[in-house]
Amino acid sequence: MSYNLSRRKFGQLVLAGSVVSGLSYVTNKALGQTPSLNIVGIGSSPIITTDEKVIPEGNTTEFNSTASKSVPRDIKPLGLVLQSLMTGKAQVLMDKSTPLVEPNEILSGFTSLSDGTLVVAITPVSISSREVTPTRITFLGTPVKTLIVSGLKDNQQLGSLLGTNDGRLIALVGNKNGTPPIRLVDINLQTGEISSISKVKFPNDERVSNLAECPDGKLYTSLLGFNGDTTLVQLDSNQKKPIRLAQLKFDGKAWNNGLQSLVCSATGQLLAFGAMRYETPNAVYSVDKNSGNMTRLQDFDTAQITVVRG
């Protein structure tokens, strides 16, 4: 599933509207404590559409300032870009020359299924009854497969996707402004229909996001308080409330800005992704489940991350 692309071939793929989901990975010294960990990020970026004849030949699809200045291009509003943390290589995701996300939509979830398939949740920003693009999940294969999500109310948003160890796809559903009530749901991989799967009652004064499952089957998420304080919690189907483990902190200071993503490695190491308030870029951090202490591993300028499996 791993391969490299020349700039010319990359241009051909973008022009043809092909989806490129394969990435090459190498071991990164900063992440040496998490062996065999393939992290990819996803975010939005302008889409380059240019005649492939004017694209200079190169070794990879890496985006850099030199290339961007030398390549004539027409810019479309938005596109999804998949990027490898280990190599920095980035690839534009399109479907038959059509962007996977429109200007009035947001990327509300990103995960990897147990077979390695990457999945994104795309949600319209407006709650107008005139919406023409409903909430959907898109499987980033070749070809792209998209399912319309059913079972959501007009003011609800699907987010925090998680491909579970046993092959399911679960998520959190809440209001479109990110506020409670929150519920944990299962998404039918064939129909896109959602159904509640847990009776865990989330607090009404904290926001909930970022599902992660470790190899032992334990589920984790994070609670965001009014002042940005972020608490790591465990979800247990036998418990009516989330089990609070620790308040997250970095460099002796309370983490104050929630998380963009939460993932778990094959060795059971929790990894958080985000940035402190007013700081950039986002970075990957290892998390001590008992103390909440976070250790910065590597900066990564993207919106959400997942661990590729399969």
mmCIF file of C-alpha atoms in Angstrom:
data_model
loop_
_atom_site.group_PDB
_atom_site.id
_atom_site.type_symbol
_atom_site.label_atom_id
_atom_site.label_comp_id
_atom_site.label_asym_id
_atom_site.label_seq_id
_atom_site.Cartn_x
_atom_site.Cartn_y
_atom_site.Cartn_z
ATOM 1 C CA MET A 1 0.000 0.000 0.000
ATOM 2 C CA SER A 2 3.048 2.263 0.165
ATOM 3 C CA TYR A 3 4.429 4.108 -2.825
ATOM 4 C CA ASN A 4 6.001 7.389 -3.910
ATOM 5 C CA LEU A 5 4.801 9.705 -6.658
ATOM 6 C CA SER A 6 6.736 12.065 -8.885
ATOM 7 C CA ARG A 7 5.428 15.619 -9.182
ATOM 8 C CA ARG A 8 4.382 14.903 -12.763
ATOM 9 C CA LYS A 9 2.395 11.822 -11.816
ATOM 10 C CA PHE A 10 0.892 13.760 -8.901
ATOM 11 C CA GLY A 11 -0.279 16.422 -11.349
ATOM 12 C CA GLN A 12 -1.881 13.783 -13.538
ATOM 13 C CA LEU A 13 -3.724 12.298 -10.584
ATOM 14 C CA VAL A 14 -5.049 15.657 -9.437
ATOM 15 C CA LEU A 15 -6.201 16.542 -12.948
ATOM 16 C CA ALA A 16 -7.862 13.154 -13.357
ATOM 17 C CA GLY A 17 -9.580 13.487 -9.998
ATOM 18 C CA SER A 18 -8.052 10.313 -8.601
ATOM 19 C CA VAL A 19 -7.817 9.671 -4.893
ATOM 20 C CA VAL A 20 -4.370 8.872 -3.584
ATOM 21 C CA SER A 21 -4.543 7.068 -0.273
ATOM 22 C CA GLY A 22 -1.203 5.250 -0.216
ATOM 23 C CA LEU A 23 1.626 6.893 1.699
ATOM 24 C CA SER A 24 5.247 5.955 2.372
ATOM 25 C CA TYR A 25 6.463 5.791 5.935
ATOM 26 C CA VAL A 26 9.866 5.820 7.583
ATOM 27 C CA THR A 27 10.937 5.584 11.190
ATOM 28 C CA ASN A 28 11.174 8.963 12.888
ATOM 29 C CA LYS A 29 13.592 9.431 15.756
ATOM 30 C CA ALA A 30 11.166 11.635 17.700
ATOM 31 C CA LEU A 31 8.629 8.821 17.716
ATOM 32 C CA GLY A 32 11.088 6.056 18.473
ATOM 33 C CA GLN A 33 9.224 5.133 21.627
ATOM 34 C CA THR A 34 6.188 4.182 19.525
ATOM 35 C CA PRO A 35 7.546 1.655 16.994
ATOM 36 C CA SER A 36 5.645 0.786 13.812
ATOM 37 C CA LEU A 37 3.389 3.803 14.317
ATOM 38 C CA ASN A 38 2.050 5.188 11.034
ATOM 39 C CA ILE A 39 0.394 8.547 11.682
ATOM 40 C CA VAL A 40 -1.313 10.548 8.959
ATOM 41 C CA GLY A 41 -2.987 13.908 9.236
ATOM 42 C CA ILE A 42 -5.739 15.536 7.229
ATOM 43 C CA GLY A 43 -6.656 19.161 6.673
ATOM 44 C CA SER A 44 -8.000 21.585 4.095
ATOM 45 C CA SER A 45 -5.917 23.425 1.536
ATOM 46 C CA PRO A 46 -6.296 25.171 -1.836
ATOM 47 C CA ILE A 47 -6.429 22.684 -4.716
ATOM 48 C CA ILE A 48 -3.809 22.994 -7.457
ATOM 49 C CA THR A 49 -5.251 22.446 -10.927
ATOM 50 C CA THR A 50 -2.637 23.019 -13.607
ATOM 51 C CA ASP A 51 -1.484 21.502 -16.873
ATOM 52 C CA GLU A 52 0.822 18.667 -15.955
ATOM 53 C CA LYS A 53 3.251 19.752 -18.685
ATOM 54 C CA VAL A 54 4.350 22.723 -16.601
ATOM 55 C CA ILE A 55 4.836 20.714 -13.426
ATOM 56 C CA PRO A 56 8.565 20.256 -12.862
ATOM 57 C CA GLU A 57 9.783 16.692 -12.365
ATOM 58 C CA GLY A 58 10.705 15.804 -8.793
ATOM 59 C CA ASN A 59 11.045 12.877 -6.453
ATOM 60 C CA THR A 60 7.955 13.192 -4.278
ATOM 61 C CA THR A 61 4.689 15.053 -3.780
ATOM 62 C CA GLU A 62 6.044 17.209 -0.976
ATOM 63 C CA PHE A 63 4.643 20.731 -0.864
ATOM 64 C CA ASN A 64 7.300 23.392 -0.388
ATOM 65 C CA SER A 65 7.702 27.107 -0.921
ATOM 66 C CA THR A 66 10.011 26.727 -3.917
ATOM 67 C CA ALA A 67 7.591 24.560 -5.835
ATOM 68 C CA SER A 68 4.602 26.766 -5.012
ATOM 69 C CA LYS A 69 6.340 29.825 -6.435
ATOM 70 C CA SER A 70 7.478 28.150 -9.645
ATOM 71 C CA VAL A 71 4.302 26.297 -10.641
ATOM 72 C CA PRO A 72 1.511 28.292 -12.379
ATOM 73 C CA ARG A 73 -1.848 27.275 -10.939
ATOM 74 C CA ASP A 74 -5.501 28.098 -10.544
ATOM 75 C CA ILE A 75 -6.738 27.924 -6.963
ATOM 76 C CA LYS A 76 -10.099 26.447 -5.980
ATOM 77 C CA PRO A 77 -11.535 27.292 -2.550
ATOM 78 C CA LEU A 78 -11.012 24.056 -0.600
ATOM 79 C CA GLY A 79 -9.626 20.560 -0.828
ATOM 80 C CA LEU A 80 -8.634 17.832 1.583
ATOM 81 C CA VAL A 81 -4.940 17.100 1.941
ATOM 82 C CA LEU A 82 -3.583 13.883 3.425
ATOM 83 C CA GLN A 83 -0.105 14.102 4.926
ATOM 84 C CA SER A 84 2.332 11.639 6.487
ATOM 85 C CA LEU A 85 3.854 12.672 9.807
ATOM 86 C CA MET A 86 6.928 10.542 9.190
ATOM 87 C CA THR A 87 7.841 11.742 5.693
ATOM 88 C CA GLY A 88 6.000 15.053 5.344
ATOM 89 C CA LYS A 89 4.619 13.935 1.977
ATOM 90 C CA ALA A 90 1.206 15.386 1.156
ATOM 91 C CA GLN A 91 -1.474 14.309 -1.299
ATOM 92 C CA VAL A 92 -4.622 16.095 -2.491
ATOM 93 C CA LEU A 93 -7.825 14.081 -2.196
ATOM 94 C CA MET A 94 -10.463 14.484 -4.905
ATOM 95 C CA ASP A 95 -13.203 12.400 -6.473
ATOM 96 C CA LYS A 96 -13.575 12.688 -10.252
ATOM 97 C CA SER A 97 -12.165 16.248 -10.225
ATOM 98 C CA THR A 98 -14.613 17.216 -7.471
ATOM 99 C CA PRO A 99 -13.406 18.421 -4.047
ATOM 100 C CA LEU A 100 -14.450 16.126 -1.210
ATOM 101 C CA VAL A 101 -15.389 19.098 0.975
ATOM 102 C CA GLU A 102 -17.171 22.291 -0.064
ATOM 103 C CA PRO A 103 -16.627 25.825 1.331
ATOM 104 C CA ASN A 104 -19.758 25.562 3.508
ATOM 105 C CA GLU A 105 -18.660 22.264 5.074
ATOM 106 C CA ILE A 106 -16.223 21.143 7.742
ATOM 107 C CA LEU A 107 -14.195 18.022 8.361
ATOM 108 C CA SER A 108 -15.741 16.764 11.607
ATOM 109 C CA GLY A 109 -14.071 13.365 11.952
ATOM 110 C CA PHE A 110 -11.127 11.274 10.711
ATOM 111 C CA THR A 111 -10.146 7.692 11.460
ATOM 112 C CA SER A 112 -8.699 4.460 10.121
ATOM 113 C CA LEU A 113 -10.736 1.256 10.005
ATOM 114 C CA SER A 114 -9.242 -2.041 11.155
ATOM 115 C CA ASP A 115 -8.365 -2.909 7.523
ATOM 116 C CA GLY A 116 -6.482 0.377 7.043
ATOM 117 C CA THR A 117 -9.194 2.243 5.122
ATOM 118 C CA LEU A 118 -9.229 5.951 5.961
ATOM 119 C CA VAL A 119 -12.630 7.526 6.654
ATOM 120 C CA VAL A 120 -13.677 11.158 7.045
ATOM 121 C CA ALA A 121 -16.917 12.712 8.301
ATOM 122 C CA ILE A 122 -18.007 15.835 6.414
ATOM 123 C CA THR A 123 -20.631 18.102 7.942
ATOM 124 C CA PRO A 124 -22.433 21.194 6.539
ATOM 125 C CA VAL A 125 -21.887 24.299 8.656
ATOM 126 C CA SER A 126 -25.347 25.811 8.142
ATOM 127 C CA ILE A 127 -28.447 24.358 9.795
ATOM 128 C CA SER A 128 -30.726 25.816 7.137
ATOM 129 C CA SER A 129 -33.452 23.566 5.742
ATOM 130 C CA ARG A 130 -32.124 24.476 2.291
ATOM 131 C CA GLU A 131 -28.917 22.509 2.764
ATOM 132 C CA VAL A 132 -28.084 20.557 -0.362
ATOM 133 C CA THR A 133 -25.211 18.541 1.108
ATOM 134 C CA PRO A 134 -26.169 16.361 4.069
ATOM 135 C CA THR A 135 -23.738 14.956 6.620
ATOM 136 C CA ARG A 136 -21.809 12.071 5.100
ATOM 137 C CA ILE A 137 -18.918 9.709 5.678
ATOM 138 C CA THR A 138 -16.407 9.189 2.883
ATOM 139 C CA PHE A 139 -14.118 6.174 2.561
ATOM 140 C CA LEU A 140 -10.833 7.296 0.994
ATOM 141 C CA GLY A 141 -10.270 4.324 -1.264
ATOM 142 C CA THR A 142 -10.001 4.001 -5.012
ATOM 143 C CA PRO A 143 -12.710 4.623 -5.976
ATOM 144 C CA VAL A 144 -14.116 6.863 -3.267
ATOM 145 C CA LYS A 145 -17.192 5.576 -1.470
ATOM 146 C CA THR A 146 -19.586 7.997 0.228
ATOM 147 C CA LEU A 147 -22.534 7.246 2.502
ATOM 148 C CA ILE A 148 -25.173 9.761 3.585
ATOM 149 C CA VAL A 149 -25.573 9.619 7.370
ATOM 150 C CA SER A 150 -29.128 9.011 8.529
ATOM 151 C CA GLY A 151 -30.545 9.356 12.033
ATOM 152 C CA LEU A 152 -29.256 12.870 12.773
ATOM 153 C CA LYS A 153 -31.491 15.764 13.708
ATOM 154 C CA ASP A 154 -31.107 19.054 11.811
ATOM 155 C CA ASN A 155 -29.126 20.679 14.619
ATOM 156 C CA GLN A 156 -26.842 17.701 15.275
ATOM 157 C CA GLN A 157 -23.296 17.017 14.158
ATOM 158 C CA LEU A 158 -21.404 13.764 13.705
ATOM 159 C CA GLY A 159 -17.800 13.864 14.867
ATOM 160 C CA SER A 160 -14.883 12.089 16.546
ATOM 161 C CA LEU A 161 -14.940 9.059 14.271
ATOM 162 C CA LEU A 162 -13.283 5.876 15.548
ATOM 163 C CA GLY A 163 -12.613 2.654 13.705
ATOM 164 C CA THR A 164 -12.740 0.025 16.451
ATOM 165 C CA ASN A 165 -10.548 -3.038 16.874
ATOM 166 C CA ASP A 166 -13.451 -5.333 15.951
ATOM 167 C CA GLY A 167 -14.149 -3.582 12.640
ATOM 168 C CA ARG A 168 -16.975 -1.203 13.588
ATOM 169 C CA LEU A 169 -17.200 2.545 13.039
ATOM 170 C CA ILE A 170 -18.382 4.573 16.027
ATOM 171 C CA ALA A 171 -18.633 8.308 16.689
ATOM 172 C CA LEU A 172 -19.937 11.032 18.969
ATOM 173 C CA VAL A 173 -23.074 13.000 18.129
ATOM 174 C CA GLY A 174 -23.787 16.414 19.627
ATOM 175 C CA ASN A 175 -25.159 19.823 18.686
ATOM 176 C CA LYS A 176 -23.557 21.607 15.731
ATOM 177 C CA ASN A 177 -22.124 24.277 18.028
ATOM 178 C CA GLY A 178 -20.267 21.559 19.899
ATOM 179 C CA THR A 179 -22.435 21.653 23.005
ATOM 180 C CA PRO A 180 -24.184 18.770 24.835
ATOM 181 C CA PRO A 181 -26.135 16.579 24.947
ATOM 182 C CA ILE A 182 -23.600 14.087 23.586
ATOM 183 C CA ARG A 183 -24.194 10.446 22.760
ATOM 184 C CA LEU A 184 -22.026 7.576 21.538
ATOM 185 C CA VAL A 185 -23.282 5.990 18.305
ATOM 186 C CA ASP A 186 -22.517 3.151 15.927
ATOM 187 C CA ILE A 187 -22.481 3.850 12.162
ATOM 188 C CA ASN A 188 -23.646 1.120 9.812
ATOM 189 C CA LEU A 189 -20.823 0.695 7.276
ATOM 190 C CA GLN A 190 -23.267 -0.353 4.561
ATOM 191 C CA THR A 191 -26.116 2.156 5.011
ATOM 192 C CA GLY A 192 -24.706 5.094 7.022
ATOM 193 C CA GLU A 193 -27.481 4.754 9.608
ATOM 194 C CA ILE A 194 -26.536 5.627 13.187
ATOM 195 C CA SER A 195 -27.744 3.979 16.390
ATOM 196 C CA SER A 196 -26.964 4.648 20.055
ATOM 197 C CA ILE A 197 -24.669 2.053 21.623
ATOM 198 C CA SER A 198 -23.999 3.278 25.139
ATOM 199 C CA LYS A 199 -25.933 4.506 28.135
ATOM 200 C CA VAL A 200 -22.983 6.527 29.438
ATOM 201 C CA LYS A 201 -24.282 9.950 30.439
ATOM 202 C CA PHE A 202 -21.880 12.741 29.544
ATOM 203 C CA PRO A 203 -21.807 15.940 31.638
ATOM 204 C CA ASN A 204 -23.899 18.842 30.347
ATOM 205 C CA ASP A 205 -21.360 21.505 31.336
ATOM 206 C CA GLU A 206 -18.393 20.085 29.388
ATOM 207 C CA ARG A 207 -17.787 19.366 25.725
ATOM 208 C CA VAL A 208 -16.792 15.865 24.675
ATOM 209 C CA SER A 209 -14.551 14.946 21.735
ATOM 210 C CA ASN A 210 -11.834 12.627 20.440
ATOM 211 C CA LEU A 211 -12.507 8.924 20.753
ATOM 212 C CA ALA A 212 -9.596 6.495 21.043
ATOM 213 C CA GLU A 213 -9.435 2.738 21.601
ATOM 214 C CA CYS A 214 -6.339 0.917 22.815
ATOM 215 C CA PRO A 215 -5.479 -2.712 21.983
ATOM 216 C CA ASP A 216 -6.958 -3.872 25.308
ATOM 217 C CA GLY A 217 -10.369 -2.590 24.165
ATOM 218 C CA LYS A 218 -10.536 0.353 26.567
ATOM 219 C CA LEU A 219 -12.161 3.497 25.167
ATOM 220 C CA TYR A 220 -10.928 6.995 25.968
ATOM 221 C CA THR A 221 -12.139 10.504 25.236
ATOM 222 C CA SER A 222 -11.575 14.030 26.545
ATOM 223 C CA LEU A 223 -13.797 16.512 28.369
ATOM 224 C CA LEU A 224 -13.355 20.223 27.755
ATOM 225 C CA GLY A 225 -14.284 22.632 30.545
ATOM 226 C CA PHE A 226 -15.415 26.265 30.283
ATOM 227 C CA ASN A 227 -11.877 27.646 30.687
ATOM 228 C CA GLY A 228 -10.298 25.164 28.297
ATOM 229 C CA ASP A 229 -9.182 22.699 30.962
ATOM 230 C CA THR A 230 -9.050 19.243 29.405
ATOM 231 C CA THR A 231 -9.648 15.976 31.267
ATOM 232 C CA LEU A 232 -8.781 12.506 30.028
ATOM 233 C CA VAL A 233 -11.582 10.027 30.724
ATOM 234 C CA GLN A 234 -12.285 6.362 30.109
ATOM 235 C CA LEU A 235 -15.613 5.066 28.812
ATOM 236 C CA ASP A 236 -16.911 1.869 30.394
ATOM 237 C CA SER A 237 -20.240 0.391 29.304
ATOM 238 C CA ASN A 238 -20.733 -0.825 32.889
ATOM 239 C CA GLN A 239 -20.477 2.725 34.244
ATOM 240 C CA LYS A 240 -23.177 5.371 33.820
ATOM 241 C CA LYS A 241 -20.647 8.213 33.873
ATOM 242 C CA PRO A 242 -17.217 8.662 32.235
ATOM 243 C CA ILE A 243 -14.348 7.590 34.496
ATOM 244 C CA ARG A 244 -12.153 10.649 35.073
ATOM 245 C CA LEU A 245 -8.473 9.702 34.918
ATOM 246 C CA ALA A 246 -6.461 12.931 35.005
ATOM 247 C CA GLN A 247 -6.425 16.548 33.910
ATOM 248 C CA LEU A 248 -4.044 16.968 31.000
ATOM 249 C CA LYS A 249 -0.992 19.159 31.499
ATOM 250 C CA PHE A 250 2.155 20.051 29.636
ATOM 251 C CA ASP A 251 5.412 21.388 31.022
ATOM 252 C CA GLY A 252 3.828 21.776 34.454
ATOM 253 C CA LYS A 253 0.883 23.817 33.154
ATOM 254 C CA ALA A 254 -2.733 22.747 32.734
ATOM 255 C CA TRP A 255 -3.612 22.040 29.110
ATOM 256 C CA ASN A 256 -6.052 24.826 28.206
ATOM 257 C CA ASN A 257 -7.368 24.259 24.702
ATOM 258 C CA GLY A 258 -8.947 20.834 24.238
ATOM 259 C CA LEU A 259 -7.588 18.355 21.696
ATOM 260 C CA GLN A 260 -7.890 17.968 17.945
ATOM 261 C CA SER A 261 -7.385 14.195 18.079
ATOM 262 C CA LEU A 262 -6.694 11.355 20.480
ATOM 263 C CA VAL A 263 -5.243 8.046 19.233
ATOM 264 C CA CYS A 264 -3.657 4.911 20.678
ATOM 265 C CA SER A 265 -0.622 3.003 19.416
ATOM 266 C CA ALA A 266 -0.337 -0.767 19.022
ATOM 267 C CA THR A 267 1.599 -0.829 22.302
ATOM 268 C CA GLY A 268 -1.198 0.945 24.203
ATOM 269 C CA GLN A 269 0.430 4.389 24.283
ATOM 270 C CA LEU A 270 -2.125 7.216 24.175
ATOM 271 C CA LEU A 271 -1.182 10.080 21.873
ATOM 272 C CA ALA A 272 -2.841 13.492 21.966
ATOM 273 C CA PHE A 273 -2.832 16.003 19.129
ATOM 274 C CA GLY A 274 -3.397 19.740 19.434
ATOM 275 C CA ALA A 275 -1.872 22.974 20.701
ATOM 276 C CA MET A 276 -2.114 25.164 23.766
ATOM 277 C CA ARG A 277 -4.299 28.254 23.417
ATOM 278 C CA TYR A 278 -2.774 30.952 21.159
ATOM 279 C CA GLU A 279 0.060 28.618 20.120
ATOM 280 C CA THR A 280 0.844 27.017 16.749
ATOM 281 C CA PRO A 281 1.387 24.589 15.157
ATOM 282 C CA ASN A 282 -0.394 21.534 16.466
ATOM 283 C CA ALA A 283 1.844 18.747 17.736
ATOM 284 C CA VAL A 284 1.711 15.075 18.708
ATOM 285 C CA TYR A 285 2.123 14.370 22.430
ATOM 286 C CA SER A 286 2.436 11.149 24.414
ATOM 287 C CA VAL A 287 0.035 11.037 27.369
ATOM 288 C CA ASP A 288 0.527 9.443 30.774
ATOM 289 C CA LYS A 289 -2.906 7.994 31.554
ATOM 290 C CA ASN A 290 -2.365 8.160 35.314
ATOM 291 C CA SER A 291 -0.894 11.642 35.762
ATOM 292 C CA GLY A 292 -2.148 13.420 32.632
ATOM 293 C CA ASN A 293 1.379 14.611 31.858
ATOM 294 C CA MET A 294 1.959 15.212 28.135
ATOM 295 C CA THR A 295 5.327 14.994 26.371
ATOM 296 C CA ARG A 296 5.759 16.725 23.011
ATOM 297 C CA LEU A 297 6.970 14.317 20.323
ATOM 298 C CA GLN A 298 6.721 16.229 17.056
ATOM 299 C CA ASP A 299 5.058 19.290 15.526
ATOM 300 C CA PHE A 300 2.543 18.495 12.787
ATOM 301 C CA ASP A 301 0.745 21.308 10.950
ATOM 302 C CA THR A 302 -2.539 19.599 10.102
ATOM 303 C CA ALA A 303 -6.114 19.517 11.446
ATOM 304 C CA GLN A 304 -6.676 15.938 12.673
ATOM 305 C CA ILE A 305 -4.661 12.726 12.842
ATOM 306 C CA THR A 306 -5.205 8.987 12.869
ATOM 307 C CA VAL A 307 -3.058 5.857 13.114
ATOM 308 C CA VAL A 308 -3.133 3.787 9.923
ATOM 309 C CA ARG A 309 -3.656 0.075 10.450
ATOM 310 C CA GLY A 310 -3.850 -2.953 8.232
#
